[in-house]
Amino acid sequence: MPELPEVETVRRGLEPAMVGKTIKKVHLSRPDLRFPFPDHFARTLEGHKILSLTRRAKYLLAELDNQQILVMHLGMSGSFRIEDKPVGQFHHQRGKSPTHDHVIFILEGDKQIVYNDPRRFGFMLLIPQNDIAQHKLFRKIGIEPLGNSLDGPQLTTLFRAKKVNLKTALLDQTLICGLGNIYVCEALFKSGLSPKRKAATLNGRTILARERAERLAHSIREVLTQAVAAGGSSLRDHRQADGSLGYFQHHFQVYDREGEACPNKCGCKIKRIVQSGRSTFYCAHCQK
DNA sequence: AACACCCCCTGTCGGC
DNA sequence: TGCCGACAGGGGGTGT
């Protein structure tokens, strides 16, 4: 489910339930997700308070009071939910945990946080606070598109020497982070730029080239901002931590709309092609 | 260094 | 109805 707007929505949903709370107990259903859980994963967390919950790219970072950062990534199918703790003595109902509930954080108070992930492409790591910036997962991450610095000139600089097309360049987390397949398609449609255009063609001295870069930067920020405001997108009935549904999926202009009429009423149909092994949806008439 | 491919895993959907 | 392939919001690892 998760691109930047979804991860940010999850963060906002979890923050009030988690921050300031002490983790009493951690249950794991298995030894690994995408990667093995670190040694002493539960023990390092248990008894410690969560000081903050932030987002970097598509990662959630829970800062603990022992100078450790709990790093969480949702992969393709990860989700969190906040539950009331089960009551009574049957705390651990053997074999009865719902399918794919892999991690349970039992917090002080009456709540527990459950991580569910059918495909198990998500993962959780512990990284000492001081090592985060140098860690291989974070060292090369690009700029945050909703930070203050993403504009036309910056995009132009980032894409200057790239040989790949715009679709691929926008998915590259080392350039701009947080975009995924949906929002790249949407941003390209909004900006009227073809996913097949070479990324380096945003680099040019002409007014036209500068305008293209400016349009794309603006479209990226706009689509992400609107999606965050809508609570992200809920595909395949995916729910947010509080059980509610995001509704930005109803605003998709092109994503998963192969064969439908272009929203610009140009008379063409949305096309689907494959780039870097992933589906791209676009209007060949409106995006050049 | 930059890029192209393959892979991880489960669930769902459409076609036959 | 059942079976089978294609595909799904990500990204790490490897080989060129």
Tab-separated table of C-alpha atoms (C1' of nucleotides) in Angstrom:
chain	number	residue	atom	x	y	z
A	1	MET	CA	0.000	0.000	0.000
A	2	PRO	CA	2.518	2.529	0.944
A	3	GLU	CA	3.938	5.501	-0.813
A	4	LEU	CA	4.702	8.724	0.968
A	5	PRO	CA	1.059	9.791	1.545
A	6	GLU	CA	0.094	6.401	2.945
A	7	VAL	CA	3.119	6.180	5.216
A	8	GLU	CA	2.504	9.693	6.451
A	9	THR	CA	-1.141	8.810	7.095
A	10	VAL	CA	-0.079	5.755	9.063
A	11	ARG	CA	2.351	7.887	11.049
A	12	ARG	CA	-0.360	10.360	11.977
A	13	GLY	CA	-2.668	7.551	12.963
A	14	LEU	CA	-0.121	5.834	15.175
A	15	GLU	CA	1.446	8.901	16.744
A	16	PRO	CA	-1.167	9.623	19.403
A	17	ALA	CA	-1.372	5.966	20.423
A	18	MET	CA	2.374	5.346	20.572
A	19	VAL	CA	4.299	8.468	21.453
A	20	GLY	CA	4.905	8.843	25.184
A	21	LYS	CA	3.974	5.216	25.783
A	22	THR	CA	6.223	2.470	27.078
A	23	ILE	CA	6.378	-0.810	25.183
A	24	LYS	CA	5.552	-3.480	27.721
A	25	LYS	CA	5.870	-6.542	25.524
A	26	VAL	CA	6.629	-7.466	21.914
A	27	HIS	CA	5.226	-10.590	20.274
A	28	LEU	CA	6.615	-11.966	17.020
A	29	SER	CA	4.768	-14.607	15.007
A	30	ARG	CA	7.909	-15.680	13.171
A	31	PRO	CA	11.655	-14.962	13.096
A	32	ASP	CA	11.624	-12.767	10.016
A	33	LEU	CA	9.729	-10.598	7.614
A	34	ARG	CA	11.725	-9.576	4.574
A	35	PHE	CA	14.810	-9.753	6.792
A	36	PRO	CA	15.295	-11.561	10.084
A	37	PHE	CA	14.344	-9.508	13.096
A	38	PRO	CA	17.522	-8.256	14.750
A	39	ASP	CA	18.958	-10.164	17.685
A	40	HIS	CA	17.288	-9.188	20.935
A	41	PHE	CA	14.610	-7.280	19.010
A	42	ALA	CA	11.899	-7.681	21.627
A	43	ARG	CA	14.261	-7.306	24.551
A	44	THR	CA	15.691	-4.058	23.216
A	45	LEU	CA	12.218	-2.575	22.922
A	46	GLU	CA	10.512	-3.899	26.030
A	47	GLY	CA	10.439	-1.502	28.947
A	48	HIS	CA	11.333	1.490	26.822
A	49	LYS	CA	9.344	4.573	26.010
A	50	ILE	CA	8.628	5.872	22.511
A	51	LEU	CA	9.719	9.491	22.366
A	52	SER	CA	8.676	10.325	18.811
A	53	LEU	CA	7.361	8.811	15.599
A	54	THR	CA	8.633	10.392	12.407
A	55	ARG	CA	8.788	9.563	8.719
A	56	ARG	CA	11.739	9.596	6.345
A	57	ALA	CA	10.996	8.626	2.746
A	58	LYS	CA	8.739	5.565	3.138
A	59	TYR	CA	10.182	4.611	6.515
A	60	LEU	CA	8.626	5.101	9.924
A	61	LEU	CA	11.118	5.880	12.683
A	62	ALA	CA	10.205	5.369	16.328
A	63	GLU	CA	12.717	7.015	18.613
A	64	LEU	CA	13.144	5.179	21.920
A	65	ASP	CA	14.465	6.332	25.262
A	66	ASN	CA	17.483	4.033	24.943
A	67	GLN	CA	19.038	5.842	21.969
A	68	GLN	CA	17.731	3.221	19.563
A	69	ILE	CA	15.573	3.896	16.530
A	70	LEU	CA	12.980	1.326	15.572
A	71	VAL	CA	12.904	1.506	11.775
A	72	MET	CA	9.779	0.166	10.095
A	73	HIS	CA	9.027	-0.270	6.402
A	74	LEU	CA	5.652	-1.472	5.132
A	75	GLY	CA	6.825	-3.039	1.894
A	76	MET	CA	3.917	-3.624	-0.468
A	77	SER	CA	1.296	-4.980	1.872
A	78	GLY	CA	2.174	-3.929	5.412
A	79	SER	CA	-0.344	-2.213	7.665
A	80	PHE	CA	-0.781	-1.294	11.293
A	81	ARG	CA	-3.863	-1.314	13.420
A	82	ILE	CA	-4.514	-0.091	16.913
A	83	GLU	CA	-6.451	-2.506	19.074
A	84	ASP	CA	-7.748	-2.732	22.594
A	85	LYS	CA	-5.765	-5.306	24.515
A	86	PRO	CA	-7.559	-8.599	24.827
A	87	VAL	CA	-9.028	-9.003	28.301
A	88	GLY	CA	-8.830	-11.918	30.693
A	89	GLN	CA	-6.300	-14.665	31.161
A	90	PHE	CA	-6.282	-15.877	27.555
A	91	HIS	CA	-3.793	-13.286	26.551
A	92	HIS	CA	-1.995	-15.454	24.059
A	93	GLN	CA	-4.611	-17.385	22.191
A	94	ARG	CA	-2.526	-20.186	20.793
A	95	GLY	CA	-2.783	-20.431	17.056
A	96	LYS	CA	-5.676	-18.039	16.943
A	97	SER	CA	-3.901	-14.907	15.795
A	98	PRO	CA	-5.413	-13.548	12.581
A	99	THR	CA	-3.503	-14.434	9.449
A	100	HIS	CA	-0.353	-12.422	8.805
A	101	ASP	CA	-0.346	-10.540	12.090
A	102	HIS	CA	3.413	-10.727	12.551
A	103	VAL	CA	4.252	-8.205	15.253
A	104	ILE	CA	2.300	-7.012	18.270
A	105	PHE	CA	3.556	-4.136	20.416
A	106	ILE	CA	1.748	-4.249	23.728
A	107	LEU	CA	1.845	-0.755	25.180
A	108	GLU	CA	1.284	0.584	28.648
A	109	GLY	CA	-2.371	1.466	29.022
A	110	ASP	CA	-5.131	-0.353	27.173
A	111	LYS	CA	-3.836	-0.466	23.578
A	112	GLN	CA	-1.698	-2.704	21.452
A	113	ILE	CA	-0.303	-2.052	17.990
A	114	VAL	CA	-0.525	-4.900	15.468
A	115	TYR	CA	1.576	-5.124	12.314
A	116	ASN	CA	0.056	-7.209	9.520
A	117	ASP	CA	1.844	-7.987	6.256
A	118	PRO	CA	0.688	-10.799	3.930
A	119	ARG	CA	3.562	-10.559	1.478
A	120	ARG	CA	6.198	-9.861	4.132
A	121	PHE	CA	8.104	-7.372	1.997
A	122	GLY	CA	8.110	-5.070	5.015
A	123	PHE	CA	10.765	-5.151	7.704
A	124	MET	CA	11.762	-3.795	11.091
A	125	LEU	CA	15.258	-2.925	12.234
A	126	LEU	CA	16.924	-1.368	15.235
A	127	ILE	CA	19.561	1.236	14.525
A	128	PRO	CA	21.384	3.321	17.135
A	129	GLN	CA	20.303	6.922	16.847
A	130	ASN	CA	23.823	8.091	16.097
A	131	ASP	CA	24.183	5.665	13.194
A	132	ILE	CA	21.002	6.457	11.300
A	133	ALA	CA	22.407	9.037	8.916
A	134	GLN	CA	25.302	6.776	7.945
A	135	HIS	CA	23.254	3.601	7.687
A	136	LYS	CA	23.185	2.110	4.214
A	137	LEU	CA	19.398	2.362	4.053
A	138	PHE	CA	19.424	6.088	4.734
A	139	ARG	CA	22.769	7.295	3.464
A	140	LYS	CA	21.688	7.553	-0.134
A	141	ILE	CA	18.085	8.629	0.255
A	142	GLY	CA	17.152	11.646	-1.814
A	143	ILE	CA	15.276	14.811	-0.995
A	144	GLU	CA	11.847	14.884	0.597
A	145	PRO	CA	9.431	16.159	-2.054
A	146	LEU	CA	7.282	17.955	0.495
A	147	GLY	CA	10.279	19.642	2.079
A	148	ASN	CA	10.985	23.161	1.031
A	149	SER	CA	13.573	22.589	-1.604
A	150	LEU	CA	11.861	20.755	-4.444
A	151	ASP	CA	11.465	23.149	-7.327
A	152	GLY	CA	12.160	23.270	-11.040
A	153	PRO	CA	15.859	24.144	-10.847
A	154	GLN	CA	16.477	21.410	-8.294
A	155	LEU	CA	14.721	18.813	-10.439
A	156	THR	CA	16.762	19.937	-13.398
A	157	THR	CA	19.958	19.487	-11.437
A	158	LEU	CA	18.950	16.085	-10.100
A	159	PHE	CA	18.049	14.762	-13.544
A	160	ARG	CA	20.809	16.451	-15.507
A	161	ALA	CA	23.025	13.428	-16.133
A	162	LYS	CA	20.345	10.744	-16.065
A	163	LYS	CA	19.994	8.447	-19.041
A	164	VAL	CA	16.770	6.884	-17.838
A	165	ASN	CA	13.246	8.033	-18.597
A	166	LEU	CA	11.212	10.267	-16.300
A	167	LYS	CA	9.177	7.403	-14.862
A	168	THR	CA	12.273	5.533	-13.767
A	169	ALA	CA	14.018	8.650	-12.485
A	170	LEU	CA	11.018	9.607	-10.355
A	171	LEU	CA	10.889	6.129	-8.817
A	172	ASP	CA	14.579	6.374	-7.877
A	173	GLN	CA	14.542	6.923	-4.123
A	174	THR	CA	18.093	8.254	-4.172
A	175	LEU	CA	16.965	11.285	-6.167
A	176	ILE	CA	13.561	12.131	-4.730
A	177	CYS	CA	12.189	9.859	-2.045
A	178	GLY	CA	8.654	8.830	-1.218
A	179	LEU	CA	7.167	8.591	-4.691
A	180	GLY	CA	5.949	5.184	-5.842
A	181	ASN	CA	4.195	3.811	-8.862
A	182	ILE	CA	0.861	5.527	-8.307
A	183	TYR	CA	2.000	9.043	-7.561
A	184	VAL	CA	4.646	9.040	-10.267
A	185	CYS	CA	1.959	8.229	-12.836
A	186	GLU	CA	-0.314	10.891	-11.413
A	187	ALA	CA	2.365	13.577	-11.227
A	188	LEU	CA	3.466	12.942	-14.801
A	189	PHE	CA	-0.100	13.197	-16.038
A	190	LYS	CA	-0.675	16.428	-14.156
A	191	SER	CA	2.466	17.932	-15.589
A	192	GLY	CA	1.698	16.795	-19.140
A	193	LEU	CA	5.040	15.041	-19.436
A	194	SER	CA	5.511	11.640	-21.008
A	195	PRO	CA	6.809	8.862	-18.765
A	196	LYS	CA	9.035	7.895	-21.706
A	197	ARG	CA	10.759	11.267	-21.947
A	198	LYS	CA	14.421	11.174	-21.047
A	199	ALA	CA	14.911	12.650	-17.588
A	200	ALA	CA	17.840	14.696	-18.807
A	201	THR	CA	15.601	16.632	-21.202
A	202	LEU	CA	14.379	18.679	-18.246
A	203	ASN	CA	17.831	20.152	-18.366
A	204	GLY	CA	17.830	22.940	-20.901
A	205	ARG	CA	18.347	26.627	-21.169
A	206	THR	CA	15.147	27.301	-23.030
A	207	ILE	CA	12.143	28.729	-21.297
A	208	LEU	CA	10.233	25.642	-22.381
A	209	ALA	CA	12.658	23.297	-20.615
A	210	ARG	CA	12.529	25.376	-17.477
A	211	GLU	CA	8.757	25.370	-17.561
A	212	ARG	CA	8.656	21.598	-17.884
A	213	ALA	CA	10.801	21.178	-14.795
A	214	GLU	CA	8.740	23.697	-12.900
A	215	ARG	CA	5.493	21.986	-13.899
A	216	LEU	CA	6.762	18.601	-12.806
A	217	ALA	CA	8.028	19.847	-9.453
A	218	HIS	CA	4.710	21.569	-8.862
A	219	SER	CA	2.709	18.493	-9.882
A	220	ILE	CA	4.666	16.241	-7.557
A	221	ARG	CA	4.079	18.498	-4.596
A	222	GLU	CA	0.443	19.014	-5.482
A	223	VAL	CA	-0.465	15.358	-5.903
A	224	LEU	CA	1.327	14.347	-2.708
A	225	THR	CA	-0.176	17.186	-0.706
A	226	GLN	CA	-3.669	16.351	-1.889
A	227	ALA	CA	-3.173	12.661	-1.206
A	228	VAL	CA	-1.937	13.288	2.323
A	229	ALA	CA	-4.938	15.539	2.924
A	230	ALA	CA	-7.224	12.737	1.733
A	231	GLY	CA	-5.650	10.213	4.098
A	232	GLY	CA	-3.751	8.460	1.324
A	233	SER	CA	-5.180	5.847	-1.002
A	234	SER	CA	-6.956	2.688	0.098
A	235	LEU	CA	-6.361	0.002	-2.474
A	236	ARG	CA	-7.699	-3.491	-1.971
A	237	ASP	CA	-9.641	-2.377	1.102
A	238	HIS	CA	-6.554	-1.333	2.918
A	239	ARG	CA	-7.351	0.503	6.137
A	240	GLN	CA	-5.503	3.094	8.167
A	241	ALA	CA	-4.401	2.484	11.718
A	242	ASP	CA	-7.635	3.844	13.114
A	243	GLY	CA	-9.688	1.630	10.810
A	244	SER	CA	-10.687	4.412	8.440
A	245	LEU	CA	-10.189	4.372	4.684
A	246	GLY	CA	-8.143	6.883	2.743
A	247	TYR	CA	-10.009	8.075	-0.300
A	248	PHE	CA	-7.455	9.552	-2.672
A	249	GLN	CA	-7.867	6.542	-4.961
A	250	HIS	CA	-11.069	8.150	-6.175
A	251	HIS	CA	-8.952	11.018	-7.448
A	252	PHE	CA	-6.646	8.921	-9.600
A	253	GLN	CA	-6.563	10.457	-13.051
A	254	VAL	CA	-4.686	7.666	-14.796
A	255	TYR	CA	-3.431	5.023	-12.351
A	256	ASP	CA	-5.174	1.672	-12.965
A	257	ARG	CA	-7.430	3.294	-15.539
A	258	GLU	CA	-6.215	1.558	-18.678
A	259	GLY	CA	-8.730	1.907	-21.489
A	260	GLU	CA	-10.727	4.657	-19.834
A	261	ALA	CA	-11.158	8.056	-21.443
A	262	CYS	CA	-8.466	10.593	-20.658
A	263	PRO	CA	-9.772	12.956	-17.966
A	264	ASN	CA	-8.760	15.896	-20.163
A	265	LYS	CA	-11.454	14.836	-22.640
A	266	CYS	CA	-8.881	14.775	-25.413
A	267	GLY	CA	-10.668	11.807	-26.942
A	268	CYS	CA	-7.845	9.358	-26.272
A	269	LYS	CA	-7.776	6.430	-23.912
A	270	ILE	CA	-5.403	5.844	-21.039
A	271	LYS	CA	-2.619	3.520	-22.048
A	272	ARG	CA	-0.718	1.007	-19.966
A	273	ILE	CA	2.894	0.219	-20.706
A	274	VAL	CA	5.616	-1.500	-18.683
A	275	GLN	CA	8.710	0.408	-17.613
A	276	SER	CA	11.383	-1.023	-15.348
A	277	GLY	CA	9.083	-3.970	-14.865
A	278	ARG	CA	6.225	-1.899	-13.512
A	279	SER	CA	2.995	-0.646	-15.035
A	280	THR	CA	2.817	2.931	-16.226
A	281	PHE	CA	-0.530	4.558	-17.008
A	282	TYR	CA	-0.594	7.685	-19.147
A	283	CYS	CA	-2.252	9.569	-21.972
A	284	ALA	CA	-0.091	9.497	-25.079
A	285	HIS	CA	-1.874	12.566	-26.445
A	286	CYS	CA	-1.686	14.817	-23.401
A	287	GLN	CA	1.751	13.789	-22.133
A	288	LYS	CA	4.705	14.710	-24.327
B	1	DA	C1'	28.935	4.616	-11.259
B	2	DA	C1'	24.828	3.736	-13.507
B	3	DC	C1'	21.672	0.799	-15.098
B	4	DA	C1'	18.911	-3.635	-16.219
B	5	DC	C1'	17.117	-7.782	-14.236
B	6	DC	C1'	15.569	-10.989	-10.991
B	7	DC	C1'	13.942	-12.016	-6.755
B	8	DC	C1'	11.461	-12.088	-2.248
B	9	DC	C1'	5.863	-13.575	-0.868
B	10	DT	C1'	0.774	-14.133	-0.734
B	11	DG	C1'	-3.610	-13.034	-2.598
B	12	DT	C1'	-6.735	-11.892	-6.212
B	13	DC	C1'	-8.618	-11.671	-10.637
B	14	DG	C1'	-9.612	-12.730	-15.428
B	15	DG	C1'	-9.517	-16.090	-19.080
B	16	DC	C1'	-10.144	-20.636	-20.562
C	1	DT	C1'	-16.300	-25.026	-10.954
C	2	DG	C1'	-11.182	-25.248	-11.161
C	3	DC	C1'	-6.727	-24.286	-12.751
C	4	DC	C1'	-3.081	-21.106	-14.313
C	5	DG	C1'	-0.793	-17.095	-15.445
C	6	DA	C1'	-0.442	-12.228	-14.750
C	7	DC	C1'	-0.184	-8.798	-11.664
C	8	DA	C1'	-0.141	-5.922	-7.185
C	9	DG	C1'	1.437	0.211	-3.481
C	10	DG	C1'	8.797	-1.753	-2.812
C	11	DG	C1'	13.399	-2.234	-3.036
C	12	DG	C1'	17.694	-5.166	-2.133
C	13	DG	C1'	21.211	-7.842	-4.546
C	14	DT	C1'	23.784	-9.090	-8.484
C	15	DG	C1'	25.816	-8.798	-12.926
C	16	DT	C1'	27.128	-5.984	-16.875
